[in-house]
Tab-separated table of C-alpha atoms in Angstrom:
chain	number	residue	atom	x	y	z
A	1	UNK	CA	106.762	-2.173	66.104
A	2	UNK	CA	105.702	-1.753	62.459
A	3	UNK	CA	107.110	1.167	60.521
A	4	UNK	CA	104.695	4.135	60.541
A	5	UNK	CA	104.896	4.430	56.773
A	6	UNK	CA	103.741	0.808	56.466
A	7	UNK	CA	100.932	1.428	58.972
A	8	UNK	CA	99.671	4.435	57.012
A	9	UNK	CA	99.821	2.429	53.783
A	10	UNK	CA	97.754	-0.379	55.319
A	11	UNK	CA	95.304	2.181	56.725
A	12	UNK	CA	94.888	3.668	53.245
A	13	UNK	CA	94.204	0.190	51.828
A	14	UNK	CA	91.554	-0.497	54.456
A	15	UNK	CA	89.874	2.853	53.913
A	16	UNK	CA	89.873	2.269	50.150
A	17	UNK	CA	88.253	-1.124	50.765
A	18	UNK	CA	85.444	0.519	52.717
A	19	UNK	CA	85.087	3.255	50.113
A	20	UNK	CA	84.628	0.485	47.570
A	21	UNK	CA	81.713	-0.759	49.706
A	22	UNK	CA	79.999	2.616	49.326
A	23	UNK	CA	81.374	4.534	52.318
A	24	UNK	CA	82.153	8.240	52.156
A	25	UNK	CA	85.656	9.074	53.417
A	26	UNK	CA	85.680	11.748	56.161
A	27	UNK	CA	88.389	13.257	58.365
A	28	UNK	CA	87.195	14.974	61.568
A	29	UNK	CA	89.628	17.514	63.064
A	30	UNK	CA	92.242	16.202	65.495
A	31	UNK	CA	91.205	18.795	68.101
A	32	UNK	CA	87.639	18.275	69.330
A	33	UNK	CA	85.490	20.287	71.798
A	34	UNK	CA	86.014	18.595	75.155
A	35	UNK	CA	82.884	19.602	77.073
A	36	UNK	CA	80.459	17.424	75.132
A	37	UNK	CA	82.784	14.571	74.305
A	38	UNK	CA	84.093	13.831	77.804
A	39	UNK	CA	80.580	12.921	78.950
A	40	UNK	CA	80.119	10.480	76.086
A	41	UNK	CA	83.175	8.285	76.533
A	42	UNK	CA	83.659	5.519	79.038
A	43	UNK	CA	85.376	6.111	82.352
A	44	UNK	CA	88.603	4.577	81.047
A	45	UNK	CA	88.786	6.833	77.990
A	46	UNK	CA	87.850	9.981	79.920
A	47	UNK	CA	90.745	9.340	82.300
A	48	UNK	CA	93.131	8.895	79.379
A	49	UNK	CA	92.106	11.849	77.203
A	50	UNK	CA	94.561	14.599	76.344
A	51	UNK	CA	92.749	17.835	77.226
A	52	UNK	CA	93.943	21.394	76.643
A	53	UNK	CA	92.303	24.823	76.494
A	54	UNK	CA	92.600	28.331	75.162
A	55	UNK	CA	90.679	31.575	75.680
A	56	UNK	CA	88.990	31.477	72.260
A	57	UNK	CA	87.823	27.864	72.053
A	58	UNK	CA	87.656	26.710	75.663
A	59	UNK	CA	88.563	23.134	76.557
A	60	UNK	CA	89.684	20.988	73.641
A	61	UNK	CA	90.826	17.368	73.442
A	62	UNK	CA	92.908	15.332	71.046
A	63	UNK	CA	90.403	12.910	69.539
A	64	UNK	CA	90.432	9.587	71.442
A	65	UNK	CA	88.335	7.983	68.713
A	66	UNK	CA	86.439	8.874	65.537
A	67	UNK	CA	82.903	7.655	66.198
A	68	UNK	CA	81.635	10.585	68.270
A	69	UNK	CA	82.929	13.250	65.826
A	70	UNK	CA	81.464	11.294	62.892
A	71	UNK	CA	78.075	11.094	64.627
A	72	UNK	CA	78.180	14.846	65.320
A	73	UNK	CA	78.947	15.509	61.666
A	74	UNK	CA	76.205	13.185	60.423
A	75	UNK	CA	73.533	14.544	62.750
A	76	UNK	CA	74.242	18.073	61.520
A	77	UNK	CA	74.315	17.448	57.789
A	78	UNK	CA	74.220	13.768	56.846
A	79	UNK	CA	71.846	12.174	54.345
A	80	UNK	CA	70.085	8.859	54.973
A	81	UNK	CA	71.109	6.132	54.784
A	82	UNK	CA	74.818	6.855	55.099
A	83	UNK	CA	78.111	4.997	55.278
A	84	UNK	CA	81.379	6.587	56.359
A	85	UNK	CA	84.997	5.529	56.571
A	86	UNK	CA	88.069	7.249	57.979
A	87	UNK	CA	91.738	6.671	58.754
A	88	UNK	CA	93.858	8.716	61.117
A	89	UNK	CA	95.589	8.997	64.454
A	90	UNK	CA	93.827	8.815	67.826
A	91	UNK	CA	95.386	9.759	71.151
A	92	UNK	CA	95.114	8.165	74.616
A	93	UNK	CA	97.333	8.582	77.648
A	94	UNK	CA	98.893	5.350	78.960
A	95	UNK	CA	99.905	6.179	82.523
A	96	UNK	CA	99.722	2.586	83.771
A	97	UNK	CA	101.172	0.650	80.829
A	98	UNK	CA	104.239	2.087	79.122
A	99	UNK	CA	104.115	-0.699	76.520
A	100	UNK	CA	100.824	0.517	75.047
A	101	UNK	CA	100.889	3.250	72.413
A	102	UNK	CA	99.541	6.659	73.372
A	103	UNK	CA	98.865	7.478	69.737
A	104	UNK	CA	98.006	5.047	66.989
A	105	UNK	CA	96.258	4.847	63.632
A	106	UNK	CA	92.617	3.809	63.565
A	107	UNK	CA	90.468	2.928	60.546
A	108	UNK	CA	86.694	2.711	60.770
A	109	UNK	CA	83.442	1.936	59.008
A	110	UNK	CA	80.141	3.412	60.236
A	111	UNK	CA	76.594	2.771	58.987
A	112	UNK	CA	73.544	4.979	59.642
A	113	UNK	CA	70.412	3.124	58.475
A	114	UNK	CA	66.962	3.119	60.047
A	115	UNK	CA	65.382	0.588	57.657
A	116	UNK	CA	67.288	-2.580	58.603
A	117	UNK	CA	69.282	-2.386	61.869
A	118	UNK	CA	69.891	-6.140	61.967
A	119	UNK	CA	71.222	-6.034	58.426
A	120	UNK	CA	73.462	-3.077	59.296
A	121	UNK	CA	74.874	-4.952	62.314
A	122	UNK	CA	75.643	-7.923	60.091
A	123	UNK	CA	77.136	-5.703	57.384
A	124	UNK	CA	79.573	-3.955	59.734
A	125	UNK	CA	80.603	-7.184	61.439
A	126	UNK	CA	81.102	-8.957	58.104
A	127	UNK	CA	83.164	-6.127	56.599
A	128	UNK	CA	85.409	-5.888	59.653
A	129	UNK	CA	85.709	-9.680	59.702
A	130	UNK	CA	86.769	-9.679	56.046
A	131	UNK	CA	89.380	-7.035	56.785
A	132	UNK	CA	91.068	-9.154	59.485
A	133	UNK	CA	90.685	-12.485	57.690
A	134	UNK	CA	93.859	-14.549	57.816
A	135	UNK	CA	95.027	-13.251	61.213
A	136	UNK	CA	93.638	-16.202	63.218
A	137	UNK	CA	91.606	-13.992	65.548
A	138	UNK	CA	88.817	-14.963	67.913
A	139	UNK	CA	85.601	-13.019	67.434
A	140	UNK	CA	83.659	-12.155	70.588
A	141	UNK	CA	80.128	-10.731	70.431
A	142	UNK	CA	77.597	-9.479	72.927
A	143	UNK	CA	74.616	-7.164	73.261
A	144	UNK	CA	74.460	-4.384	75.842
A	145	UNK	CA	70.795	-3.909	74.902
A	146	UNK	CA	69.879	-7.273	76.402
A	147	UNK	CA	71.291	-6.328	79.806
A	148	UNK	CA	69.618	-2.915	79.581
A	149	UNK	CA	66.280	-4.600	78.846
A	150	UNK	CA	66.756	-6.898	81.838
A	151	UNK	CA	67.386	-3.931	84.146
A	152	UNK	CA	64.391	-2.008	82.818
A	153	UNK	CA	62.208	-5.052	83.447
A	154	UNK	CA	63.090	-5.472	87.124
A	155	UNK	CA	60.219	-5.074	89.592
A	156	UNK	CA	61.800	-2.273	91.585
A	157	UNK	CA	61.823	1.507	91.788
A	158	UNK	CA	62.681	3.742	88.854
A	159	UNK	CA	65.472	5.306	90.931
A	160	UNK	CA	67.088	1.922	91.444
A	161	UNK	CA	66.807	1.030	87.782
A	162	UNK	CA	68.331	4.374	86.813
A	163	UNK	CA	71.272	3.749	89.165
A	164	UNK	CA	71.860	0.292	87.685
A	165	UNK	CA	71.664	1.679	84.137
A	166	UNK	CA	74.294	4.300	84.957
A	167	UNK	CA	76.698	1.634	86.164
A	168	UNK	CA	76.206	-1.107	83.566
A	169	UNK	CA	79.732	-0.274	82.308
A	170	UNK	CA	81.233	-0.627	85.804
A	171	UNK	CA	80.739	-4.318	86.700
A	172	UNK	CA	81.930	-4.035	90.323
A	173	UNK	CA	79.733	-1.055	91.105
A	174	UNK	CA	76.811	-2.721	89.312
A	175	UNK	CA	77.306	-5.874	91.392
A	176	UNK	CA	77.461	-3.849	94.623
A	177	UNK	CA	74.218	-2.061	93.753
A	178	UNK	CA	72.474	-5.350	93.009
A	179	UNK	CA	73.532	-6.746	96.383
A	180	UNK	CA	72.336	-3.596	98.111
A	181	UNK	CA	68.987	-3.496	96.335
A	182	UNK	CA	68.452	-7.196	97.097
A	183	UNK	CA	69.251	-6.633	100.804
A	184	UNK	CA	71.990	-9.224	100.603
A	185	UNK	CA	74.296	-7.062	102.678
A	186	UNK	CA	73.476	-5.104	105.831
A	187	UNK	CA	73.311	-1.333	105.514
A	188	UNK	CA	76.387	0.449	106.914
A	189	UNK	CA	75.794	1.467	110.530
A	190	UNK	CA	76.495	5.109	109.749
A	191	UNK	CA	73.828	5.194	107.035
A	192	UNK	CA	71.273	3.506	109.300
A	193	UNK	CA	71.920	6.076	112.035
A	194	UNK	CA	71.660	8.929	109.539
A	195	UNK	CA	68.322	7.728	108.145
A	196	UNK	CA	66.818	7.087	111.565
A	197	UNK	CA	67.811	10.486	112.967
A	198	UNK	CA	64.940	12.920	113.455
A	199	UNK	CA	67.302	15.755	112.509
A	200	UNK	CA	70.317	14.512	110.519
A	201	UNK	CA	71.893	17.971	110.778
A	202	UNK	CA	71.861	18.080	114.581
A	203	UNK	CA	75.380	18.648	115.855
A	204	UNK	CA	76.654	18.564	112.268
A	205	UNK	CA	78.499	21.829	112.620
A	206	UNK	CA	79.418	24.048	109.672
A	207	UNK	CA	78.741	22.623	106.210
A	208	UNK	CA	81.928	21.962	104.246
A	209	UNK	CA	82.036	21.162	100.552
A	210	UNK	CA	80.182	22.082	97.367
A	211	UNK	CA	76.774	20.583	98.198
A	212	UNK	CA	74.147	22.877	99.663
A	213	UNK	CA	71.943	21.930	102.597
A	214	UNK	CA	69.006	21.472	100.192
A	215	UNK	CA	71.026	19.041	98.044
A	216	UNK	CA	72.066	17.043	101.108
A	217	UNK	CA	68.467	16.909	102.336
A	218	UNK	CA	67.311	15.675	98.926
A	219	UNK	CA	69.960	12.950	98.999
A	220	UNK	CA	68.887	11.844	102.476
A	221	UNK	CA	65.249	11.650	101.361
A	222	UNK	CA	66.287	9.549	98.358
A	223	UNK	CA	68.154	7.170	100.681
A	224	UNK	CA	65.099	6.940	102.946
A	225	UNK	CA	62.858	6.140	99.989
A	226	UNK	CA	65.285	3.440	98.865
A	227	UNK	CA	65.446	1.950	102.371
A	228	UNK	CA	61.646	1.732	102.433
A	229	UNK	CA	61.436	-0.013	99.036
A	230	UNK	CA	61.057	-3.781	98.848
A	231	UNK	CA	64.149	-5.759	97.836
A	232	UNK	CA	64.487	-6.977	94.262
A	233	UNK	CA	62.684	-10.305	93.964
A	234	UNK	CA	65.036	-13.246	94.390
A	235	UNK	CA	63.865	-14.991	91.202
A	236	UNK	CA	64.546	-11.863	89.147
A	237	UNK	CA	67.934	-11.392	90.735
A	238	UNK	CA	68.829	-15.026	90.050
A	239	UNK	CA	67.683	-14.640	86.425
A	240	UNK	CA	69.816	-11.511	86.000
A	241	UNK	CA	72.858	-13.222	87.493
A	242	UNK	CA	72.344	-16.195	85.169
A	243	UNK	CA	72.070	-13.819	82.215
A	244	UNK	CA	75.380	-12.176	83.110
A	245	UNK	CA	77.109	-15.562	83.145
A	246	UNK	CA	75.932	-16.637	79.663
A	247	UNK	CA	78.955	-17.369	77.483
A	248	UNK	CA	78.327	-19.869	74.704
A	249	UNK	CA	78.162	-20.105	70.935
A	250	UNK	CA	75.473	-17.758	69.653
A	251	UNK	CA	72.660	-20.293	68.970
A	252	UNK	CA	73.028	-21.909	72.407
A	253	UNK	CA	73.315	-18.515	74.071
A	254	UNK	CA	70.089	-17.401	72.400
A	255	UNK	CA	68.316	-20.544	73.576
A	256	UNK	CA	69.611	-20.008	77.117
A	257	UNK	CA	68.507	-16.375	77.092
A	258	UNK	CA	65.027	-17.368	75.900
A	259	UNK	CA	64.776	-19.592	78.979
A	260	UNK	CA	65.845	-16.690	81.211
A	261	UNK	CA	63.147	-14.520	79.632
A	262	UNK	CA	60.541	-16.618	81.423
A	263	UNK	CA	61.486	-14.701	84.602
A	264	UNK	CA	62.490	-11.495	82.795
A	265	UNK	CA	59.886	-11.161	79.992
A	266	UNK	CA	61.098	-7.678	79.033
A	267	UNK	CA	64.067	-9.439	77.405
A	268	UNK	CA	61.924	-10.740	74.551
A	269	UNK	CA	62.136	-7.746	72.154
A	270	UNK	CA	65.934	-7.584	72.607
A	271	UNK	CA	66.188	-11.332	71.961
A	272	UNK	CA	64.078	-10.947	68.839
A	273	UNK	CA	66.629	-8.372	67.623
A	274	UNK	CA	69.432	-10.828	68.389
A	275	UNK	CA	67.616	-13.502	66.390
A	276	UNK	CA	67.238	-11.146	63.408
A	277	UNK	CA	70.931	-10.187	63.640
A	278	UNK	CA	72.093	-13.801	63.622
A	279	UNK	CA	69.898	-14.520	60.613
A	280	UNK	CA	71.356	-11.497	58.797
A	281	UNK	CA	74.897	-12.593	59.700
A	282	UNK	CA	74.198	-16.082	58.419
A	283	UNK	CA	72.932	-14.593	55.142
A	284	UNK	CA	76.279	-12.753	54.811
A	285	UNK	CA	78.264	-15.934	55.276
A	286	UNK	CA	79.210	-15.532	58.940
A	287	UNK	CA	79.470	-18.917	60.680
A	288	UNK	CA	77.040	-18.115	63.504
A	289	UNK	CA	77.082	-21.722	64.708
A	290	UNK	CA	80.659	-21.175	65.942
A	291	UNK	CA	80.363	-17.493	66.834
A	292	UNK	CA	80.984	-16.748	70.523
A	293	UNK	CA	78.402	-14.732	72.449
A	294	UNK	CA	79.072	-13.313	75.925
A	295	UNK	CA	76.223	-11.534	77.688
A	296	UNK	CA	78.681	-9.407	79.698
A	297	UNK	CA	80.899	-8.534	76.736
A	298	UNK	CA	81.449	-4.826	76.133
A	299	UNK	CA	80.723	-3.660	79.679
A	300	UNK	CA	84.145	-2.060	80.102
A	301	UNK	CA	84.354	-0.386	76.690
A	302	UNK	CA	82.749	2.772	75.292
A	303	UNK	CA	79.703	3.865	77.271
A	304	UNK	CA	77.890	5.002	74.146
A	305	UNK	CA	77.259	1.422	72.999
A	306	UNK	CA	73.679	0.326	73.679
A	307	UNK	CA	73.188	-2.786	71.549
A	308	UNK	CA	75.317	-5.193	69.523
A	309	UNK	CA	79.024	-5.166	70.468
A	310	UNK	CA	81.949	-7.158	69.074
A	311	UNK	CA	85.718	-7.499	69.158
A	312	UNK	CA	88.463	-9.508	67.433
A	313	UNK	CA	91.327	-10.791	69.591
A	314	UNK	CA	94.697	-12.486	69.022
A	315	UNK	CA	94.495	-15.305	71.559
A	316	UNK	CA	98.169	-16.126	71.013
A	317	UNK	CA	98.993	-12.555	72.121
A	318	UNK	CA	96.749	-11.989	75.162
A	319	UNK	CA	98.567	-8.779	76.079
A	320	UNK	CA	97.372	-7.022	72.923
A	321	UNK	CA	94.220	-4.864	72.892
A	322	UNK	CA	91.485	-5.865	70.430
A	323	UNK	CA	92.669	-5.769	66.832
A	324	UNK	CA	89.198	-4.611	65.811
A	325	UNK	CA	86.036	-3.757	67.738
A	326	UNK	CA	82.721	-2.004	67.390
A	327	UNK	CA	79.057	-1.883	68.197
A	328	UNK	CA	75.682	-0.192	67.955
A	329	UNK	CA	75.182	3.305	69.387
A	330	UNK	CA	71.606	4.420	68.677
A	331	UNK	CA	71.398	6.417	71.925
A	332	UNK	CA	74.458	8.448	70.917
A	333	UNK	CA	72.635	9.752	67.849
A	334	UNK	CA	69.756	10.848	70.102
A	335	UNK	CA	72.112	12.723	72.427
A	336	UNK	CA	73.886	14.507	69.603
A	337	UNK	CA	70.911	14.862	67.258
A	338	UNK	CA	69.064	17.730	68.979
A	339	UNK	CA	65.764	15.884	68.756
A	340	UNK	CA	66.664	13.728	65.762
A	341	UNK	CA	67.959	10.169	65.885
A	342	UNK	CA	68.876	7.296	63.593
A	343	UNK	CA	69.982	3.708	64.262
A	344	UNK	CA	73.761	3.497	63.802
A	345	UNK	CA	76.529	0.929	64.123
A	346	UNK	CA	80.238	0.927	63.375
A	347	UNK	CA	83.573	-0.750	63.836
A	348	UNK	CA	87.253	0.196	63.975
A	349	UNK	CA	90.521	-1.551	63.149
A	350	UNK	CA	94.121	-0.990	64.216
A	351	UNK	CA	96.325	-1.503	61.159
A	352	UNK	CA	99.498	-1.273	63.271
A	353	UNK	CA	98.462	-4.308	65.302
A	354	UNK	CA	97.443	-6.121	62.134
A	355	UNK	CA	100.942	-5.620	60.686
A	356	UNK	CA	102.519	-6.645	63.985
A	357	UNK	CA	100.617	-9.932	63.903
A	358	UNK	CA	101.612	-10.480	60.291
A	359	UNK	CA	105.248	-10.110	61.295
A	360	UNK	CA	105.964	-7.255	58.916
A	361	UNK	CA	107.656	-5.058	61.508
């Protein structure tokens, strides 16, 4: 492993590079209020957060990343447009992989700009790409917003679409819901019997658990409404499945997605944003003709991403996490903005992994 002193020196260099690009250096506290933050991270990060508490401050957590604290800071007092950079330690428990660090240095670059989101996407990607140049990494890109648009455009109930949106970041659960809503699998016998019963509570005995009778009744009615709804149309389901399998260079992926939009026309605005992003990347010197695009990329990362996502990987070291990653998180600014919002995108790097790949340990 690289020497910590060397890691901190590289982190300082990276932060200085971003400051030179106009970013303001910030340093959110290591201890963060847990109540709000735990709901904003993905399932994986929530399970790996270090949480503590005291009588004065309530539950606190060691920061698992910088983006959420930076967004909180910006939404309270930031000017527009804004660029931020930071360098410091983040903390994540590693209960299933002793080889992975439970604390490591992270450097980031975040852009808040409502005038040119496509240009901001390209700017962040290009700056992160410049920072890892020379490491022979593969860049992967995707767009969670395209999948979200596809779900919103399905001809099915709002309840079903809401369930699918909640589980976009859990591919297996998402797949199971699709199969259920398409009637591809028979309903469990126990559920069928429950929904057909004139009185589901007959012979149920004493209620055990935290749910009240009213909450259970509401859940049963929701299941009955779902059972009465028509299945998702086969052509829409096939189009969604095709979308999820798209993995090509960006221009071919865009062409393929345009074809899919014939059956899922709500994709068009999201694809127009992808087109604008690729044009902005090209203007910044990114070789978009060779840039990989995966429609499912980013579905197991931070749940606050809702648009462009990217990562840089050392293919010769498949056991390593991404050396750099990032994405767009407009919805996060709405959740933390108390009525305000601003388009925002950012990326982070791991200088320790960069030094490890350079062989400077």
